[in-house]
Structure formats: structure tokens, C-alpha cells
PDB file of C-alpha atoms in Angstrom:
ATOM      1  CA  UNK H   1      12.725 -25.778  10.460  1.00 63.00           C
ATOM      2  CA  UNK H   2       9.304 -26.605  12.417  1.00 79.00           C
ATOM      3  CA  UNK H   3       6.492 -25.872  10.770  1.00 91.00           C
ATOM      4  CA  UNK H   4       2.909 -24.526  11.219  1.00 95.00           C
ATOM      5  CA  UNK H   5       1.699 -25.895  14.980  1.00 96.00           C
ATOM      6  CA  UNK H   6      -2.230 -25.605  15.403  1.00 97.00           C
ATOM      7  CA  UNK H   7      -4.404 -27.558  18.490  1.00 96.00           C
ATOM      8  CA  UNK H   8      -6.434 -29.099  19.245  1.00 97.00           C
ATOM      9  CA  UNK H   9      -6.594 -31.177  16.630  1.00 96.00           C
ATOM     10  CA  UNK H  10     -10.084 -31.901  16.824  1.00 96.00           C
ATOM     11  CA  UNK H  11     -13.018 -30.293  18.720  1.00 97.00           C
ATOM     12  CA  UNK H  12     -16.788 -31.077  19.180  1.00 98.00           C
ATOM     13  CA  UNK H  13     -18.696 -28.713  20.613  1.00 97.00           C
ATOM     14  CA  UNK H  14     -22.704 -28.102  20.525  1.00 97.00           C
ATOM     15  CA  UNK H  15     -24.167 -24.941  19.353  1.00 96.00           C
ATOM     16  CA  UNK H  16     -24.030 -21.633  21.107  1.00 97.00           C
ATOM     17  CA  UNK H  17     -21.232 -22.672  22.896  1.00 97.00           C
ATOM     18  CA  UNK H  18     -17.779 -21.115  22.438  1.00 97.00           C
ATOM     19  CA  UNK H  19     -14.176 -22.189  20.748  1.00 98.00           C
ATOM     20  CA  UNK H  20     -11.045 -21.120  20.466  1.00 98.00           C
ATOM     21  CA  UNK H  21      -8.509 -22.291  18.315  1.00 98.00           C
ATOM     22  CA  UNK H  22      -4.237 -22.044  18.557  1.00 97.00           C
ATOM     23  CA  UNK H  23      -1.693 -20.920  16.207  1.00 97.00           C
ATOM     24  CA  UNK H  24       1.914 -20.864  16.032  1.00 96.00           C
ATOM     25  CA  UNK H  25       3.596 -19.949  12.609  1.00 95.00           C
ATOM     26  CA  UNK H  26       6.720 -20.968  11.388  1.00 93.00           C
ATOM     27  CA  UNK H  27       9.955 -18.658  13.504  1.00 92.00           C
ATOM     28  CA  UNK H  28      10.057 -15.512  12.148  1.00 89.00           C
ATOM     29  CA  UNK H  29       7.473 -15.150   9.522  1.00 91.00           C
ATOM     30  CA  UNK H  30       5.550 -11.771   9.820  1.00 89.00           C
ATOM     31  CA  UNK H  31       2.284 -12.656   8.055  1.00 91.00           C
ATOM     32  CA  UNK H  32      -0.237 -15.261   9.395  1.00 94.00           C
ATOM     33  CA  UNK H  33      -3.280 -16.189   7.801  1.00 95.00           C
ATOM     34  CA  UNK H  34      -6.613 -17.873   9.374  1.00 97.00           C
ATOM     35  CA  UNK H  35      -8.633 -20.228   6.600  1.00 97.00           C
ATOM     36  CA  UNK H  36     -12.002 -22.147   6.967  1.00 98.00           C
ATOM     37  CA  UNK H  37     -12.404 -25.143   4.743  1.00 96.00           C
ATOM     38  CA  UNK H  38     -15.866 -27.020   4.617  1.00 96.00           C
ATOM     39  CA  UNK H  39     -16.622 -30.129   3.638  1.00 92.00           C
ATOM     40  CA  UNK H  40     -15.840 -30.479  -0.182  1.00 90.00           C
ATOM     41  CA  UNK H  41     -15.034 -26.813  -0.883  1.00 93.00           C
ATOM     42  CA  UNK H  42     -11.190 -24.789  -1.066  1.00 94.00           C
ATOM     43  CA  UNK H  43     -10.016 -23.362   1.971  1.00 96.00           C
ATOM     44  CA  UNK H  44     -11.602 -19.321   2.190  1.00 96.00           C
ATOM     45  CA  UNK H  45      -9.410 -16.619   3.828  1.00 95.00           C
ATOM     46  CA  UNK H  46     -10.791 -15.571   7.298  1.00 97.00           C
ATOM     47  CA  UNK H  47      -8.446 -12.920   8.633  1.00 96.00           C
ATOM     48  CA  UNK H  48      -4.810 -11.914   7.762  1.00 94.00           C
ATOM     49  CA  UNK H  49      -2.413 -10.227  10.222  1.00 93.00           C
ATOM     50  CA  UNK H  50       0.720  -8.730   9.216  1.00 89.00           C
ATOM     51  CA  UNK H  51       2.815  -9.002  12.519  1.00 86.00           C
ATOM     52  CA  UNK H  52       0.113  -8.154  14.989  1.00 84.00           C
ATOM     53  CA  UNK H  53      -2.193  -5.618  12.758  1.00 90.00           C
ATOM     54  CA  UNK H  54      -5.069  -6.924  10.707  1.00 92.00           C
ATOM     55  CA  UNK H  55      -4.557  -6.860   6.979  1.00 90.00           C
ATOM     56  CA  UNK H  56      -7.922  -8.202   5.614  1.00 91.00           C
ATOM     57  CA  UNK H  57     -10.895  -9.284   8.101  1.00 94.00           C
ATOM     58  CA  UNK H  58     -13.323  -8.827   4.722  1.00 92.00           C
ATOM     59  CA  UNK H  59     -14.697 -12.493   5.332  1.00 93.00           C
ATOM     60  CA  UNK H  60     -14.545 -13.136   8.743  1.00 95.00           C
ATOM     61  CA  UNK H  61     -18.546 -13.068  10.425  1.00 94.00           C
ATOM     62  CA  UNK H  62     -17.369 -10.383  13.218  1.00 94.00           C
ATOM     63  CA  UNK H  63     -20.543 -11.445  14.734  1.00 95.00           C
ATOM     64  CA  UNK H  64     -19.281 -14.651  16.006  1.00 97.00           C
ATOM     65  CA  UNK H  65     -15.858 -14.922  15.042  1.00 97.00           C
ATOM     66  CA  UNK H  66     -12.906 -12.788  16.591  1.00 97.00           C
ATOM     67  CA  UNK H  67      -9.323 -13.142  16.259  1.00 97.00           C
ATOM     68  CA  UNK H  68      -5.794 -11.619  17.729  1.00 95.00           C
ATOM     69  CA  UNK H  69      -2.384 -11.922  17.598  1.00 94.00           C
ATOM     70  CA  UNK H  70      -0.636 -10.639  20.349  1.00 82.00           C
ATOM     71  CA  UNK H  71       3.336  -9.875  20.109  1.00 85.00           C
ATOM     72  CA  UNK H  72       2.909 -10.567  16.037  1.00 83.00           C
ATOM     73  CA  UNK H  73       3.794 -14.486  17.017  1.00 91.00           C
ATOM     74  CA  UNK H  74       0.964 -16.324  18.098  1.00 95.00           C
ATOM     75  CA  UNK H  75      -2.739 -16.266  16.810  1.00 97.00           C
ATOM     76  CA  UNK H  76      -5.830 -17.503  18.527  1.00 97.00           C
ATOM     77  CA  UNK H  77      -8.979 -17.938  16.381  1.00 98.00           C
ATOM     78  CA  UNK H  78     -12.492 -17.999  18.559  1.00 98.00           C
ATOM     79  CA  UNK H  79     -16.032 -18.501  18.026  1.00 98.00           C
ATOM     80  CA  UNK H  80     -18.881 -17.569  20.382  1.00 97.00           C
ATOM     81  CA  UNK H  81     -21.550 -18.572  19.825  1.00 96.00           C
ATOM     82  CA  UNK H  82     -20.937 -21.465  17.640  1.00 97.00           C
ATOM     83  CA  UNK H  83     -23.546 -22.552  14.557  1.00 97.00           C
ATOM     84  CA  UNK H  84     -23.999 -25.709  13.109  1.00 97.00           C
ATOM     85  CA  UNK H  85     -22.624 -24.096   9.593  1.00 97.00           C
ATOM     86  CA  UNK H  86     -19.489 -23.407  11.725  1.00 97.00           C
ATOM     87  CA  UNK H  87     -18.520 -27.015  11.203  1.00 98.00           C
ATOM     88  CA  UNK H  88     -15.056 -27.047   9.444  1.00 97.00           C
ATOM     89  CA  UNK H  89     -11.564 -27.574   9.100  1.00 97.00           C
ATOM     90  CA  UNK H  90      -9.801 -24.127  10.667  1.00 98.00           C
ATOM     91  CA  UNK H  91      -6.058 -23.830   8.757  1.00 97.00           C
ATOM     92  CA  UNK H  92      -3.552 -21.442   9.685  1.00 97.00           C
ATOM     93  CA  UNK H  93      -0.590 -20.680   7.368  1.00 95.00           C
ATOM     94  CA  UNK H  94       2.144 -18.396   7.372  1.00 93.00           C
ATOM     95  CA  UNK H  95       4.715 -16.282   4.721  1.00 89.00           C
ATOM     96  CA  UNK H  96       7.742 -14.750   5.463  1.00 84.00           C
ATOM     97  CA  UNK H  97       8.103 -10.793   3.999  1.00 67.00           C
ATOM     98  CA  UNK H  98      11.037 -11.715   1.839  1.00 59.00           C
ATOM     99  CA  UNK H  99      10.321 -10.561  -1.973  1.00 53.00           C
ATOM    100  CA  UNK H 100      11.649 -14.264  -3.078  1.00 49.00           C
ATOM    101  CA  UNK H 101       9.306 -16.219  -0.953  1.00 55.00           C
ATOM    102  CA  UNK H 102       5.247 -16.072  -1.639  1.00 68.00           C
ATOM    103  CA  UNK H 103       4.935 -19.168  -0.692  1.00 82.00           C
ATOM    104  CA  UNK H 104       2.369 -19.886   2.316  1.00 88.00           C
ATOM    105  CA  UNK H 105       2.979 -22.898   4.970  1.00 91.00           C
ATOM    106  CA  UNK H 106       0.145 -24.599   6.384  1.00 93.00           C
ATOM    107  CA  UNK H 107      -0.764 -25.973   9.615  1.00 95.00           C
ATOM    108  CA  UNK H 108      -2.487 -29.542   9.650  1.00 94.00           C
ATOM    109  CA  UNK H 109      -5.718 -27.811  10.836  1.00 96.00           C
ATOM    110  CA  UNK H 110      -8.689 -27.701  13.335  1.00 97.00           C
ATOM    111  CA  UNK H 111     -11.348 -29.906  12.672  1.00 96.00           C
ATOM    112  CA  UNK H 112     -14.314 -28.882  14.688  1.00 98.00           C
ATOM    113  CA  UNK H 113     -17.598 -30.175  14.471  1.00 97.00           C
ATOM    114  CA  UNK H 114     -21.080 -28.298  15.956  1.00 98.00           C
ATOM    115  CA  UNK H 115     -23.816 -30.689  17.275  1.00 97.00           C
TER     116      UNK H 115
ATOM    117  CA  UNK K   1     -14.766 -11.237  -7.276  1.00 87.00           C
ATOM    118  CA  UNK K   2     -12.174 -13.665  -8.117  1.00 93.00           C
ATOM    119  CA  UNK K   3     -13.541 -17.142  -9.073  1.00 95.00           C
ATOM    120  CA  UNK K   4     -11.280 -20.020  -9.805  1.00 97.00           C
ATOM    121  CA  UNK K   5     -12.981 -23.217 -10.956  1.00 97.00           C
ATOM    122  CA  UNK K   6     -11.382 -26.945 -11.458  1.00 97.00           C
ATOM    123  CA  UNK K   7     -11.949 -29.199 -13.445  1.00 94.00           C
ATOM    124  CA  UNK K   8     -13.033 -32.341 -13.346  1.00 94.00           C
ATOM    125  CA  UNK K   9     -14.511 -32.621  -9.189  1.00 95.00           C
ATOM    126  CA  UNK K  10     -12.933 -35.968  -9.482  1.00 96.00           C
ATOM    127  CA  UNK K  11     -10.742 -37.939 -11.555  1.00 95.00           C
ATOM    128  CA  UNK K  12      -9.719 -42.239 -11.421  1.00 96.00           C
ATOM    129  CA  UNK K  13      -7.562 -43.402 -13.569  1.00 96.00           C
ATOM    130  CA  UNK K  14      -5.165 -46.939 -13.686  1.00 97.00           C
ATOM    131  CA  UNK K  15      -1.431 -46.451 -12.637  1.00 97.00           C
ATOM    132  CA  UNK K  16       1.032 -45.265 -14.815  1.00 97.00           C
ATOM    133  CA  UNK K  17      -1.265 -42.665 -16.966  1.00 96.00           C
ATOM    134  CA  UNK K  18      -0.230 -39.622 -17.630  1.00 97.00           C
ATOM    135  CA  UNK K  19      -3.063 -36.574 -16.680  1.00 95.00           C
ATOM    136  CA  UNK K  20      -3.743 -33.088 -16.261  1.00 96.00           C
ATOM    137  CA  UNK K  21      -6.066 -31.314 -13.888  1.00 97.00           C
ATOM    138  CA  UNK K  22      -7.379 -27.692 -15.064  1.00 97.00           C
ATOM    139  CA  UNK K  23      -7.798 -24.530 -13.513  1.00 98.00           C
ATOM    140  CA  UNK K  24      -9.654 -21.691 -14.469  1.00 98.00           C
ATOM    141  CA  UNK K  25      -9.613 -17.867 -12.742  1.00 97.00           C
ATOM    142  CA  UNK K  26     -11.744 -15.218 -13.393  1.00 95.00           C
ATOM    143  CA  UNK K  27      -9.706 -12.288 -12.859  1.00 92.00           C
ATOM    144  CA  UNK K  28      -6.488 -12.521 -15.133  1.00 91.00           C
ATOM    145  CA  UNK K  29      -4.597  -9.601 -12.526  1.00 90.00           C
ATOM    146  CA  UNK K  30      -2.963 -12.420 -10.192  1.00 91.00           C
ATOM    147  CA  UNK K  31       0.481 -11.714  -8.676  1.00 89.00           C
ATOM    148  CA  UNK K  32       0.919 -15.995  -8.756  1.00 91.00           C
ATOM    149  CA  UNK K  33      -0.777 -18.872  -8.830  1.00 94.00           C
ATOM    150  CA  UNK K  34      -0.031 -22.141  -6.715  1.00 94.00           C
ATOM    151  CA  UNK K  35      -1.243 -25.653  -6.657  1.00 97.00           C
ATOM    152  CA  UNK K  36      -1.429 -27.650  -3.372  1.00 96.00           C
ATOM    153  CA  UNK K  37      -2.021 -31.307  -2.377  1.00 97.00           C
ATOM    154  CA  UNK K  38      -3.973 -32.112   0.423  1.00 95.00           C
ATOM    155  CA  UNK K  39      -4.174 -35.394   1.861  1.00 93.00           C
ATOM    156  CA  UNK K  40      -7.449 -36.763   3.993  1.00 86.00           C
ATOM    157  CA  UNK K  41      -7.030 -35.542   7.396  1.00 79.00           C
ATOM    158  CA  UNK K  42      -3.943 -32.995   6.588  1.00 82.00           C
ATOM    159  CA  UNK K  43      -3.035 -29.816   5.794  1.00 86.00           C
ATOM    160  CA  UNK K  44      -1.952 -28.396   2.786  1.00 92.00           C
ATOM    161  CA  UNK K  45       1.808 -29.374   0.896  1.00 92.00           C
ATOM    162  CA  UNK K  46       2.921 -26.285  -2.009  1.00 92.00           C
ATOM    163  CA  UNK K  47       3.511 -28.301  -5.371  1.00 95.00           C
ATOM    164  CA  UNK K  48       4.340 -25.391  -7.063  1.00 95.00           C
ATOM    165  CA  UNK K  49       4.217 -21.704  -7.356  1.00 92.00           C
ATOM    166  CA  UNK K  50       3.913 -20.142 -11.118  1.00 93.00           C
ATOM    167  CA  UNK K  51       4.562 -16.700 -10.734  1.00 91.00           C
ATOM    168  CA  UNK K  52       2.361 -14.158 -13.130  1.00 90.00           C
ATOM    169  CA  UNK K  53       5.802 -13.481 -15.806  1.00 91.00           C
ATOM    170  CA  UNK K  54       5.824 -16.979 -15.849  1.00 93.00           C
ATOM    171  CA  UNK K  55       4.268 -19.689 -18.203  1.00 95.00           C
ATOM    172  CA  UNK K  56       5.351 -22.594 -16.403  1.00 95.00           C
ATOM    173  CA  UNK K  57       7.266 -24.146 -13.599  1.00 96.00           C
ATOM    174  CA  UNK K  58       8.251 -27.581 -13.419  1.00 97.00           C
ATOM    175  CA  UNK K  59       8.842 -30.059 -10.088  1.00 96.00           C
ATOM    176  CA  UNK K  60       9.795 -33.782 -10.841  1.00 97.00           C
ATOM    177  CA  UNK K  61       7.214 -35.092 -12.561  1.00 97.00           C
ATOM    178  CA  UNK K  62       4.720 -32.096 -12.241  1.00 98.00           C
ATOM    179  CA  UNK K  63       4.606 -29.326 -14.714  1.00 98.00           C
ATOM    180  CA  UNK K  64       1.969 -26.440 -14.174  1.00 97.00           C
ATOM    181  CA  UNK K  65       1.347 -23.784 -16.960  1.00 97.00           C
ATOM    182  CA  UNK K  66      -0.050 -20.404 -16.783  1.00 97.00           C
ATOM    183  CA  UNK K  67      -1.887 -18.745 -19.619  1.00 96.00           C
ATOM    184  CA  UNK K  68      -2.901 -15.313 -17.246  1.00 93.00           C
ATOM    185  CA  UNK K  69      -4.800 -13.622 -20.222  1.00 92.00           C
ATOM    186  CA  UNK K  70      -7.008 -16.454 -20.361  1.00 95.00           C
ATOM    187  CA  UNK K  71      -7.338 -17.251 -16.892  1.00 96.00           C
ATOM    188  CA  UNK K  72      -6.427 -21.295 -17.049  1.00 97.00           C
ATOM    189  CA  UNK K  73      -3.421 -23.312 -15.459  1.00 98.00           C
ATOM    190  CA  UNK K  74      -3.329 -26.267 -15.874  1.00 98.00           C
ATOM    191  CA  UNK K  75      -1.306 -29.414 -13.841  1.00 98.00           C
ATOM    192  CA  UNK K  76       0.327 -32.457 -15.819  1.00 98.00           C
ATOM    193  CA  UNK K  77       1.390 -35.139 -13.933  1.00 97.00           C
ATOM    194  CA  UNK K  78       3.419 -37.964 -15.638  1.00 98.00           C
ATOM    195  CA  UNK K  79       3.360 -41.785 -15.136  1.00 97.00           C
ATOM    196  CA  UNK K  80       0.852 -41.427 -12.093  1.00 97.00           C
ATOM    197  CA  UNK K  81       1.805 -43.326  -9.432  1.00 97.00           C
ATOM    198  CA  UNK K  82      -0.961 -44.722  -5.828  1.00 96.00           C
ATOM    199  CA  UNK K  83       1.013 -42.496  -3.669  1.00 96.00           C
ATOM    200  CA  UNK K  84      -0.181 -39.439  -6.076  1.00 97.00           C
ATOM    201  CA  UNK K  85      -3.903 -40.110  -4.740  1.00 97.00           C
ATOM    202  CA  UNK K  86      -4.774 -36.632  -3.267  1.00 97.00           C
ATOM    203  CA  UNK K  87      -6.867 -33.864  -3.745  1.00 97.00           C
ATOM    204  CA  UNK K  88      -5.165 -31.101  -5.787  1.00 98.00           C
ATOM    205  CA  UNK K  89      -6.054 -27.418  -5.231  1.00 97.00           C
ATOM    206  CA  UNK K  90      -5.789 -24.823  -7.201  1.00 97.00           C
ATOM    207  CA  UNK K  91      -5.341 -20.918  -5.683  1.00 96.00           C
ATOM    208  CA  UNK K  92      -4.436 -17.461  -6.766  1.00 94.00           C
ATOM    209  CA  UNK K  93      -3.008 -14.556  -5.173  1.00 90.00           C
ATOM    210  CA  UNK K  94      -3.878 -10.957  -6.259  1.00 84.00           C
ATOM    211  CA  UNK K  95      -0.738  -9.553  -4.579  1.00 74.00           C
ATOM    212  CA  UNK K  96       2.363 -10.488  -3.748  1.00 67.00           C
ATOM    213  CA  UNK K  97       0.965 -11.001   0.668  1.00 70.00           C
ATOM    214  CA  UNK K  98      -2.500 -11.627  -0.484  1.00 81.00           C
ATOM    215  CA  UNK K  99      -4.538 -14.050   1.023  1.00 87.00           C
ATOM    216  CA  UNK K 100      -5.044 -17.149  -1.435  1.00 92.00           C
ATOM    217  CA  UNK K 101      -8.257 -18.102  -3.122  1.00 95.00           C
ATOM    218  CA  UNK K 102      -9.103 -21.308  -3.688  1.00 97.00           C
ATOM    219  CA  UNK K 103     -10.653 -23.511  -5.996  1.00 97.00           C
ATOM    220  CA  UNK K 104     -13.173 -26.487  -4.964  1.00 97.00           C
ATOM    221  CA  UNK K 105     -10.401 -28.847  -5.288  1.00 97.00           C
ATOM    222  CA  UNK K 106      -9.438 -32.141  -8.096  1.00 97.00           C
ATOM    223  CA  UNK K 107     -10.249 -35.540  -6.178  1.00 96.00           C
ATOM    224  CA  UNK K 108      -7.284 -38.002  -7.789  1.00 97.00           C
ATOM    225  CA  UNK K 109      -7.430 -41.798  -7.473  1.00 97.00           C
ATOM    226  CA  UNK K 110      -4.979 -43.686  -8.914  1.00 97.00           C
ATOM    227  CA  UNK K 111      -5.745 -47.218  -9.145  1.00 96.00           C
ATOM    228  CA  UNK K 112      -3.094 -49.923  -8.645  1.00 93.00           C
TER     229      UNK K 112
END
């Protein structure tokens, strides 16, 4: 089966400007997750939709950052305006609901960089 | 707030040697806990889930334990091999569609 898709792949942007970023979990899993990973630190939870609702936002800086998934398939993470702390790797992953399967699938990531 | 630390940042060690990378959580009431590898410029690969009944689980040559009432996994790896160079990260979920949270990460070099 295909995997996690994310793009771009990389992005440079300079401050205050705005992002978006792409995500298309694996077919048929209901529960897609948005991560940021700096430099040298774990991966921290950003947003979590179960099919299109929003599970847990608790982390996400609603300031800046918005997200959506429309039609409980796709996700698009954005930023606007962009800080130079905003400089991370962006992972998606995604579950399926079955009780046997916990396990989360990753995307290769976002790497975006703010000058 | 859960907390999970690892232990050591970073690790090098010759070919061949066996290791183990530790984990620690603050919060003991975890539904599972997993260990990924992630490779320089990639995302993240499952090793293995340990679920919280569980003590340990067991993948070629990777075995992870769980001790939940004291908060520690930890992750053995035998006869270390280059191709194991990675970092290893450590994460818990609090219930069963949680979001994971993550530890700092183990930076393994295995030297030829």
C-alpha cells in the first residue's frame, strides 16, 4: 500500500510571509496527525483530526498556524505569517481506527526554513 | 505533562557490539509505547510497538521492554551492524488515538 505523501519537500521562505504545506494519508485511515520537529528535538503533536473534525489543536500557535481537512482525506498545514522559530521539519502521519492497529505512518516531511 | 527523556543524546560504538538505548516517561498511564528510527533527511520507520499489558516485544534483533510503573523502556539491539546508524526515538501514547510524545531522540553510530 502507498504510504504517507507530503510536498513540497523543501521550502524557504523569509519571515512574515506565508506557507502551506500538503498531506495525503495512507487510503482509508480516519485519523491524521500534523507534527513539528526542530532541529535536535522529538517530533511535537500540532493538530489531530479524526476524519475531518479536530481532535486536539492544544499545541498548535492558532495565531499563525491553521489547519483543515476537507472530505476527512486530505490535510493542508499553513502558516501566515511565518517566524524565524518556525524553521522545522513539518511530519504528517496517519492510523487507521481498527482496535489492532495503533501504529502511526509517517510522511518523509516538510523541511522549511525562515530567512 | 508527560515527559519522556533518552538516554545517552548520542552513542558510537565499533561494529558488532551489542547496546541498549533507555527511555524514561514521566507519567506511568500510557496506552503504548513505540520506538522509531529516523534516518537524516527522512521520516519516521515503527521498530516496535510495546503495548501497556506488555513487558516486551521483540523484532529480529531488537527487543524493547516496558517496566510502566517505573516509567523506563528500554531498546537492545544485538551484534550492531553500519546500516543500524540512525537516530532512535522514543514516544508514548496516553490513549489508544492519542497523539505521540516524543523523546529528544538516541544519535547511533556504528563504526565499521
Amino acid at each position: 500500500e502507498a504510504g504517507v505523501a507530503q510536498s513540497p519537500r523543501y521550502k524557504i521562505i523569509e519571515k512574515r510571509q506565508s506557507v502551506a504545506f500538503w498531506c495525503n494519508p495512507i487510503s482509508g485511515h480516519a485519523t491524521l496527525y500534523w507534527y513539528q520537529q526542530i532541529l535536535g528535538q522529538g517530533p511535537k503533536l500540532l493538530i489531530q483530526f479524526q476524519n475531518n473534525g479536530v481532535v486536539d489543536d492544544s499545541q498548535l500557535p492558532k495565531d499563525r498556524f491553521s489547519a483543515e481537512r476537507l472530505k476527512g482525506v486530505d490535510s493542508t498545514l499553513k502558516i501566515q505569517p511565518a517566524k524565524l522559530e518556525d524553521s522545522a521539519v513539518y511530519l504528517c502521519a496517519s492510523s487507521s481506527d481498527r482496535f489492532d492497529t495503533d501504529t502511526q505512518y509517517f510522511g518523509p516531511g516538510t523541511r522549511l526554513t525562515v530567512l | 505533562k508527560q515527559e519522556v527523556t533518552q538516554i545517552p543524546a548520542a552513542l558510537s560504538v565499533p561494529e558488532g557490539e551489542n547496546l541498549v538505548l533507555n527511555c524514561s516517561f514521566t507519567d506511568s498511564a500510557i496506552y503504548n509505547l513505540q520506538w522509531f528510527r529516523q534516518d537524516p533527511g527522512k521520516g519516521l520507520t515503527s521498530l516496535l510497538l510495546i503495548q501497556s499489558s506488555q513487558r516486551e516485544q521483540t523484532s529480529g534483533r531488537l527487543n524493547a521492554s516496558l517496566d510502566k510503573s517505573s516509567g523506563r523502556s528500554t531498546l537492545y539491539i544485538a551484534a550492531s551492524q553500519p546500516g543500524d546508524s540512525a537516530t532512535y526515538l522514543c514516544a508514548v501514547q496516553g490513549g489508544g488515538a492519542d497523539g505521540l510524545t516524543f523523546g529528544k531522540g538516541t544519535h547511533l553510530i556504528i563504526q565499521p
